[in-house]
Short mmCIF file of C-alpha atoms in Angstrom, two decimals:
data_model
loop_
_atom_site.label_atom_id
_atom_site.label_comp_id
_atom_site.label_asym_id
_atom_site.label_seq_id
_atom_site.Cartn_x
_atom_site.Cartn_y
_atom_site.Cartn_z
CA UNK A 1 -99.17 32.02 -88.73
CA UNK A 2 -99.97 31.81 -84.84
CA UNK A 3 -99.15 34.37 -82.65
CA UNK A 4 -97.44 31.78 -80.52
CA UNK A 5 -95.23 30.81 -83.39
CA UNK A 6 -94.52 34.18 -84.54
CA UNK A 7 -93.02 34.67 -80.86
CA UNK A 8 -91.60 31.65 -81.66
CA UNK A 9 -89.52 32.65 -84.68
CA UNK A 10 -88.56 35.82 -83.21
CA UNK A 11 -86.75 34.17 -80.58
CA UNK A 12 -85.25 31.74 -82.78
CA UNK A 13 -83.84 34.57 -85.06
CA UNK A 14 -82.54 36.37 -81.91
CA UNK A 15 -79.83 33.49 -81.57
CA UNK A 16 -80.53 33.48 -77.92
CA UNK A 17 -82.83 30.35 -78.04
CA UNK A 18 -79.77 28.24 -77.34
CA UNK A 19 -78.53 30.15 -74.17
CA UNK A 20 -81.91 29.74 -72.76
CA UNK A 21 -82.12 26.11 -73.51
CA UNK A 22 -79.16 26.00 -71.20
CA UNK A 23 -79.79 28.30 -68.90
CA UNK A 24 -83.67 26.43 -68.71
CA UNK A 25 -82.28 23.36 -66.57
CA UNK A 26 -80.54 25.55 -64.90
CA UNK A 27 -83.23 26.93 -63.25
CA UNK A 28 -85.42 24.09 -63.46
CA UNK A 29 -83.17 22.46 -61.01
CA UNK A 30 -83.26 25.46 -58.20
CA UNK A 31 -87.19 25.26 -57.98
CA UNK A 32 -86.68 26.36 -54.57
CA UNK A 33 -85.43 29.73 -55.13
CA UNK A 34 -88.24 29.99 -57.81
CA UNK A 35 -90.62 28.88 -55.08
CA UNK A 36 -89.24 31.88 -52.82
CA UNK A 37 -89.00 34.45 -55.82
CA UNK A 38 -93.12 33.85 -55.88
CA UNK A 39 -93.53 33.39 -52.34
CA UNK A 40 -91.60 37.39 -51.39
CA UNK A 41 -94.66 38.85 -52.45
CA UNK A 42 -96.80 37.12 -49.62
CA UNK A 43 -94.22 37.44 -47.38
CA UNK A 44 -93.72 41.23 -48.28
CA UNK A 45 -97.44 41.74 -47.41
CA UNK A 46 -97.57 39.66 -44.17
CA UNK A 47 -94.96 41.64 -42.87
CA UNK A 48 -96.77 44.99 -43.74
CA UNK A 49 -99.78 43.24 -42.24
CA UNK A 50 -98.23 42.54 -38.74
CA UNK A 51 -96.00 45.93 -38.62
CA UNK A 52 -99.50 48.25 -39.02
CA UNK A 53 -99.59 45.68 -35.84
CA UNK A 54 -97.01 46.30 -33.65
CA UNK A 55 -95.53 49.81 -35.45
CA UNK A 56 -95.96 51.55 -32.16
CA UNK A 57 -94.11 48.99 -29.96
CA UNK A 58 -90.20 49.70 -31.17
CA UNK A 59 -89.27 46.41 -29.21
CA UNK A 60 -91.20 44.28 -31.74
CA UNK A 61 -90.90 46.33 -34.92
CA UNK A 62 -88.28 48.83 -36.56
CA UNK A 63 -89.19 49.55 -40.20
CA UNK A 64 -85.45 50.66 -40.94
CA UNK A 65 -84.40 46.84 -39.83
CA UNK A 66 -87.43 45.30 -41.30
CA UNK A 67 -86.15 46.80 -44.78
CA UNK A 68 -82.96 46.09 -44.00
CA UNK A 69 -83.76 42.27 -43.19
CA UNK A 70 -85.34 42.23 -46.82
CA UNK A 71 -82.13 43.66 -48.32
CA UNK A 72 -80.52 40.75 -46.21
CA UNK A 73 -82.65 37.85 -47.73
CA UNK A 74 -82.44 39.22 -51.05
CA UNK A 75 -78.64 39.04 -50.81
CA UNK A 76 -79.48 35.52 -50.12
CA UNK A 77 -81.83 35.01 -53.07
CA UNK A 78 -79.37 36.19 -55.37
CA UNK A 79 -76.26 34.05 -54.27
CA UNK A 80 -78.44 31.04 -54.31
CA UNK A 81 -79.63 31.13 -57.54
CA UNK A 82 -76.24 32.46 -59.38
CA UNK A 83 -74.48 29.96 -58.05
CA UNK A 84 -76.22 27.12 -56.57
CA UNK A 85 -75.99 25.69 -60.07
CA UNK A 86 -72.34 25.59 -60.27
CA UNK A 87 -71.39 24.61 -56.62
CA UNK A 88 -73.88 22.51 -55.37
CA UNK A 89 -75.96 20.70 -57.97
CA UNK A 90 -73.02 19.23 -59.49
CA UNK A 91 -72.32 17.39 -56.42
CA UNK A 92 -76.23 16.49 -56.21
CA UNK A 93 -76.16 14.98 -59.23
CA UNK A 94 -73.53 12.97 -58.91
CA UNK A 95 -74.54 11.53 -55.55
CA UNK A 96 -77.99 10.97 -57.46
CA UNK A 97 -76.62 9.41 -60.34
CA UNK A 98 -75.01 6.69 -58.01
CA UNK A 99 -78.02 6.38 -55.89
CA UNK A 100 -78.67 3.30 -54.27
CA UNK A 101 -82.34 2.75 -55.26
CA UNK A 102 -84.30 4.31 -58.39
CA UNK A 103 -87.58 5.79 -56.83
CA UNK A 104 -90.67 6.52 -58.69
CA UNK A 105 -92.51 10.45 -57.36
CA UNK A 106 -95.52 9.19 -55.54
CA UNK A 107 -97.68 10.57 -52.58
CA UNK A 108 -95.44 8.25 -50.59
CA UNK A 109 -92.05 9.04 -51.91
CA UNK A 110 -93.13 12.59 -51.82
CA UNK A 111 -94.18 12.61 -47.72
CA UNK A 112 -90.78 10.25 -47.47
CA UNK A 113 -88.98 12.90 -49.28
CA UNK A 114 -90.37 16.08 -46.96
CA UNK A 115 -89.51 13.29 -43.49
CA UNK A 116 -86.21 13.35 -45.31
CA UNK A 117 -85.56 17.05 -45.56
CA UNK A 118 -86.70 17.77 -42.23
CA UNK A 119 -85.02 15.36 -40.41
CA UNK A 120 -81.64 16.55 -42.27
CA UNK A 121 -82.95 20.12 -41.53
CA UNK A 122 -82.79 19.60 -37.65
CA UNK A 123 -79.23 18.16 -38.03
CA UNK A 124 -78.14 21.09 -40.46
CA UNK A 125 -79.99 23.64 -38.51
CA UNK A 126 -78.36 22.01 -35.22
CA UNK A 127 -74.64 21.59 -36.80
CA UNK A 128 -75.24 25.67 -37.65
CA UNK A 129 -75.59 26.34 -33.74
CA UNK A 130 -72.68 23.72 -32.89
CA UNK A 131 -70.09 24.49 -35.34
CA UNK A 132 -68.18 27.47 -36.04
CA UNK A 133 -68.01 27.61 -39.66
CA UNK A 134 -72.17 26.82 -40.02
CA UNK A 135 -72.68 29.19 -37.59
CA UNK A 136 -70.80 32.08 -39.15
CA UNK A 137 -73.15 32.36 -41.73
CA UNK A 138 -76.20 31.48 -39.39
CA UNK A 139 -75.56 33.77 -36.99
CA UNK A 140 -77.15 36.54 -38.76
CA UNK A 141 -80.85 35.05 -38.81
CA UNK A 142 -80.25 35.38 -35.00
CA UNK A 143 -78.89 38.95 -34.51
CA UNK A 144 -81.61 40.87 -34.70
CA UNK A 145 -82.99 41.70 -31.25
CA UNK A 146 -86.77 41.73 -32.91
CA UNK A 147 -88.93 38.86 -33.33
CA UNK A 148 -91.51 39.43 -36.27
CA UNK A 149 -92.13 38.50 -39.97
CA UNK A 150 -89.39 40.24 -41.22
CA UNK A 151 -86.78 38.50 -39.44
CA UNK A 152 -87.53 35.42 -41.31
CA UNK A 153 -85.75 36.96 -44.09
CA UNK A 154 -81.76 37.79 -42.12
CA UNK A 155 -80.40 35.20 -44.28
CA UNK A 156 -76.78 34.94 -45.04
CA UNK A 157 -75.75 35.73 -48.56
CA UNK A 158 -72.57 33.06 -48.35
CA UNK A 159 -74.81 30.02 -47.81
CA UNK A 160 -74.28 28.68 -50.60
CA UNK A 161 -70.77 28.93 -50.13
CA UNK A 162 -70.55 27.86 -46.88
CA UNK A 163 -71.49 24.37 -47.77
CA UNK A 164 -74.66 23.78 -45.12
CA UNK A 165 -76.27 22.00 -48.51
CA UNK A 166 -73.94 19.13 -48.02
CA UNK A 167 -76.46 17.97 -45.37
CA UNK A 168 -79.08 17.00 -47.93
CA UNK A 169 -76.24 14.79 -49.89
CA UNK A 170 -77.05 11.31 -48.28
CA UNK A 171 -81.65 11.57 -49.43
CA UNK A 172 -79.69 12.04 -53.27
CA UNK A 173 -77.67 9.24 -52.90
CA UNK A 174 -80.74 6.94 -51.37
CA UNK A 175 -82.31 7.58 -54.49
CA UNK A 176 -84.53 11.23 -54.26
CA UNK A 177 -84.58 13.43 -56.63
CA UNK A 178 -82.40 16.19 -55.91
CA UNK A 179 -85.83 18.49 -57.66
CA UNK A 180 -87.83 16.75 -55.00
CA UNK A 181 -85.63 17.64 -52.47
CA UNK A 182 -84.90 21.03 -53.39
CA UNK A 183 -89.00 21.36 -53.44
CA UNK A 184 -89.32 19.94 -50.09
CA UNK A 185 -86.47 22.12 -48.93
CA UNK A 186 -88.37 25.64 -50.13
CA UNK A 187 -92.21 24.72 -48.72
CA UNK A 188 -90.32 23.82 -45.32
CA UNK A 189 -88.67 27.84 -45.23
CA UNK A 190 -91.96 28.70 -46.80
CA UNK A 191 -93.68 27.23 -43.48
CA UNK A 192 -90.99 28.56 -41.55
CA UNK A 193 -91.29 32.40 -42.65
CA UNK A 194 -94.42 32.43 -41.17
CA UNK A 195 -93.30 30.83 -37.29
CA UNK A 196 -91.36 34.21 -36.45
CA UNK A 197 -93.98 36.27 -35.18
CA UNK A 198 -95.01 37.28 -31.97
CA UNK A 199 -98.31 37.89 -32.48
CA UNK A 200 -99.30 34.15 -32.48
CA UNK A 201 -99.48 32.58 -28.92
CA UNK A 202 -100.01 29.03 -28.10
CA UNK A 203 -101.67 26.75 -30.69
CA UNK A 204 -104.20 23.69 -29.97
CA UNK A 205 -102.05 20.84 -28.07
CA UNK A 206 -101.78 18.51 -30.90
CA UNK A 207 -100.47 21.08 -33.16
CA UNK A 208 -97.80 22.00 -30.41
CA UNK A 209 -96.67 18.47 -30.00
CA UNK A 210 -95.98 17.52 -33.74
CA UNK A 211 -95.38 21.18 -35.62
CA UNK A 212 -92.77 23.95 -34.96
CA UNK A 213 -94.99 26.92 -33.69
CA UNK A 214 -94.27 30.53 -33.11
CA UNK A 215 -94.08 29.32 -29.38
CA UNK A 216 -91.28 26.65 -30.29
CA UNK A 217 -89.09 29.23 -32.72
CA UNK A 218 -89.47 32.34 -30.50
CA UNK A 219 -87.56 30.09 -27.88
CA UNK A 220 -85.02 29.14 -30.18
CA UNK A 221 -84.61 32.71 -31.23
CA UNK A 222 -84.21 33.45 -27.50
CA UNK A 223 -80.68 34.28 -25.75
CA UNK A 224 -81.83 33.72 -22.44
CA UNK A 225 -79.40 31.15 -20.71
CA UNK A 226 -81.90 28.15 -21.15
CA UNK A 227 -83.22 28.90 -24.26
CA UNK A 228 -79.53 29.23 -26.46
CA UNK A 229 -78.88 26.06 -28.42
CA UNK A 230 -82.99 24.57 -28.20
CA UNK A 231 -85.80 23.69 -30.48
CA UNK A 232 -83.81 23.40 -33.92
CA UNK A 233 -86.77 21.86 -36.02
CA UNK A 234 -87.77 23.24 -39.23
CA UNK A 235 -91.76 22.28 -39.95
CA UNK A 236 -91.63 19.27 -37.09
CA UNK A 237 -91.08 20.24 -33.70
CA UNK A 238 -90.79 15.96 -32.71
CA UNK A 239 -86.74 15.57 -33.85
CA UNK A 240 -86.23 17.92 -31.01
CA UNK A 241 -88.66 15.79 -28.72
CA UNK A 242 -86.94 12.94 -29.56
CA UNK A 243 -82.83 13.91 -29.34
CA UNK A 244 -83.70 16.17 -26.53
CA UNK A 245 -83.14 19.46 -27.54
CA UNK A 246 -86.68 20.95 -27.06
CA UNK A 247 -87.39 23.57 -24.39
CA UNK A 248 -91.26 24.92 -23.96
CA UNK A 249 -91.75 28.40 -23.79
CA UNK A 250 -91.92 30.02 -20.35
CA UNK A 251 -93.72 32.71 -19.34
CA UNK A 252 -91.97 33.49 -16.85
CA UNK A 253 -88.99 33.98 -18.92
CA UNK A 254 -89.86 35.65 -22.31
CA UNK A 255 -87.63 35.17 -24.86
CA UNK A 256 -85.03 37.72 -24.86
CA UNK A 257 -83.73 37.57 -28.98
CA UNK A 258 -80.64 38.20 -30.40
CA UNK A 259 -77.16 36.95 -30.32
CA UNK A 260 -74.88 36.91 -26.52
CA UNK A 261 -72.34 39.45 -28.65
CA UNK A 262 -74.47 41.90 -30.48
CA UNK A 263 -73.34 43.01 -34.00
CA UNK A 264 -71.48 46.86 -33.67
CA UNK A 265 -72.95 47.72 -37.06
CA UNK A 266 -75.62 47.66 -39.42
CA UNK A 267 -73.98 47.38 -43.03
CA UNK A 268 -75.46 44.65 -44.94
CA UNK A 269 -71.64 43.51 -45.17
CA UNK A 270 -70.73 43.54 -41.33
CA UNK A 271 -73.80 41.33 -40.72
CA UNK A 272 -72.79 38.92 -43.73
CA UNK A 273 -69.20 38.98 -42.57
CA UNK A 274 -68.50 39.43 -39.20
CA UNK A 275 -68.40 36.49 -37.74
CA UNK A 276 -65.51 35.16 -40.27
CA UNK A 277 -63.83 38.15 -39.41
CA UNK A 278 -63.34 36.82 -35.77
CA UNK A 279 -62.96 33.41 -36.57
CA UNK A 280 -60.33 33.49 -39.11
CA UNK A 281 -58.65 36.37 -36.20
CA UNK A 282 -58.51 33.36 -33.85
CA UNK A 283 -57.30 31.15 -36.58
CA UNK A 284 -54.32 33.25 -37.28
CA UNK A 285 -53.21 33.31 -33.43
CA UNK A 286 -50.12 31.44 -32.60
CA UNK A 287 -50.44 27.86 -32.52
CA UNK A 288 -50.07 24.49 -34.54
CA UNK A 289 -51.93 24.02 -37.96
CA UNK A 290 -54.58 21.39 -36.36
CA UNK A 291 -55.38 23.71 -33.40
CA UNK A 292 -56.22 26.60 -35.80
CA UNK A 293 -57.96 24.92 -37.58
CA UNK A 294 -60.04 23.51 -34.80
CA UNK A 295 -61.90 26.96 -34.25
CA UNK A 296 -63.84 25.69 -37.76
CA UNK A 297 -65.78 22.96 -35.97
CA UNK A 298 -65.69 23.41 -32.60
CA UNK A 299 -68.52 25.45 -31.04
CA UNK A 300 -68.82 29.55 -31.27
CA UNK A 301 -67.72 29.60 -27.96
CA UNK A 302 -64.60 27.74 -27.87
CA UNK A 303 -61.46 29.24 -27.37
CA UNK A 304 -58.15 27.80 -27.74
CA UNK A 305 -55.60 27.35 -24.65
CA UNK A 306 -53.08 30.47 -24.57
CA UNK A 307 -49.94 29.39 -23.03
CA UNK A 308 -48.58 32.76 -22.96
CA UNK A 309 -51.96 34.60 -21.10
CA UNK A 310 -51.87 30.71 -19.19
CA UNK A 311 -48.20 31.92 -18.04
CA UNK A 312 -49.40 34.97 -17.06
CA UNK A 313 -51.95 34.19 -14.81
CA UNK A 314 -49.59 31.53 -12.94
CA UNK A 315 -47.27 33.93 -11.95
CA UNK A 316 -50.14 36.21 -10.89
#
């Protein structure tokens, strides 16, 4: 008997060979998060790479945040792939299973299917900025007041939850294969990982013009007054060309990153949570049902009318 089949039998007599072959599609189906699983590694060695860098400079690098932004994308890691499978690939499925055109995996429905993804990656990525319940698990990818490698990784552990997947919906229900677009999805935040640096100036012209760059992303990571709410793109830089949302970097007016209201705390929970805290607080204040409920989709900023404070300040 073959080694291979000996293995074979022993899992077989385990009686687990049927809870892997369901668990197996399972995780066929989130590729992506296998894709970053394999991809950490690099990343975890980039980032050691640029902080032997910039170590002695503590407005680019803190090694207590740079593990802590690890312990923040893991958080992520772990969500997605628990549940991705039970929350959002049912709902993939069924918009692929009505899809309006059956399309065959070819060089061109492959570059169609990465056009796809980024082009509903800008409008995601925008709608995160724009609207309070996106950007309440977003906002943590921006409140770090560091720019390098390891901020890449601030990622939200309620993603999944919060629903930002819906965006990819409509390339299933054209007729992509949610696979293919979950692919597409994890090379694009691949790329992405390695545009949050500042060690990389300006690129050749061309590049500039048609890619996201570090230039482009430390903008958008910027809280300066011109740069908050710019350059949204995820690999392409031209969506925000073209629906006028770019901003070049200035020179004159380095980035300055983080958020307008800094996080009070550094617990892995605070930064995951914090920003539902205060939304569901203005939620609850006095009003009608639609008007609380407003604060989900209006902007971060937005504030609802107080009549009472409104009162006040007439009489004043």
């Amino acid at each position: 008997m073959a080694l291979m089949d000996m293995m074979q039998a022993v899992l077989e007599d385990s009686s687990l060979l049927s809870l892997w072959q369901q668990v197996a599609p399972w995780l066929a189906l989130d590729e992506r998060q296998l894709i970053f699983v394999f991809a950490t590694p690099v990343f975890i060695a980039v980032t050691v790479w640029e902080y032997l860098k910039i170590r002695h400079d503590p407005r680019l690098m803190d090694a207590r945040e740079a593990v802590r932004n690890f312990a923040l994308g893991a958080g992520y890691q772990v969500t997605e792939l628990l549940f991705a499978g039970v929350i959002a690939f049912p709902v993939y499925a069924l918009c692929y299973h009505y899809r309006l055109i059956d399309l065959e995996l070819t060089w061109l429905t492959g570059f169609l299917t990465f056009l796809g993804v980024d082009f509903c990656f800008y409008w995601m990525h925008r709608a995160s900025h724009r609207m309070r319940w996106f950007w309440a698990a977003h906002v943590v990818h921006h409140s770090s007041e560091r720019m390098n490698f390891s901020t890449a990784m601030r990622q939200n552990a309620t993603n999944i939850f919060n629903g930002m997947w819906i965006f990819y919906l409509p390339l299933a229900l054209i007729g992509l294969n949610p696979v293919w677009i979950g692919i597409a999805y994890a090379f694009s935040l691949v790329y992405q990982f390695f545009i949050h640096t500042t060690l990389v100036g300006r690129l050749p012209g061309w590049v500039e013009l048609l890619f996201n760059t570090p230039s482009h992303h430390r903008v958008h990571h910027g809280r300066n007054p011109g740069y908050i709410d710019r350059n949204y793109g995820g690999t392409l830089i031209v969506w925000d060309r073209l629906f006028g949302t770019f901003v070049d970097e200035d020179a004159k007016d380095p980035p300055d990153y983080g958020i307008t209201r800094p996080v009070p705390s550094n617990n892995l929970l605070v930064l995951w949570t914090h920003e539902y805290v205060d939304l569901f607080r203005d939620m609850v204040r006095p009003g009608d049902v639609w008007s609380r409920l407003s604060h989900l989709w209006h902007a971060p900023e937005w504030q609802r009318p107080d009549p009472s404070r409104d009162a006040r300040q007439a009489r004043d």
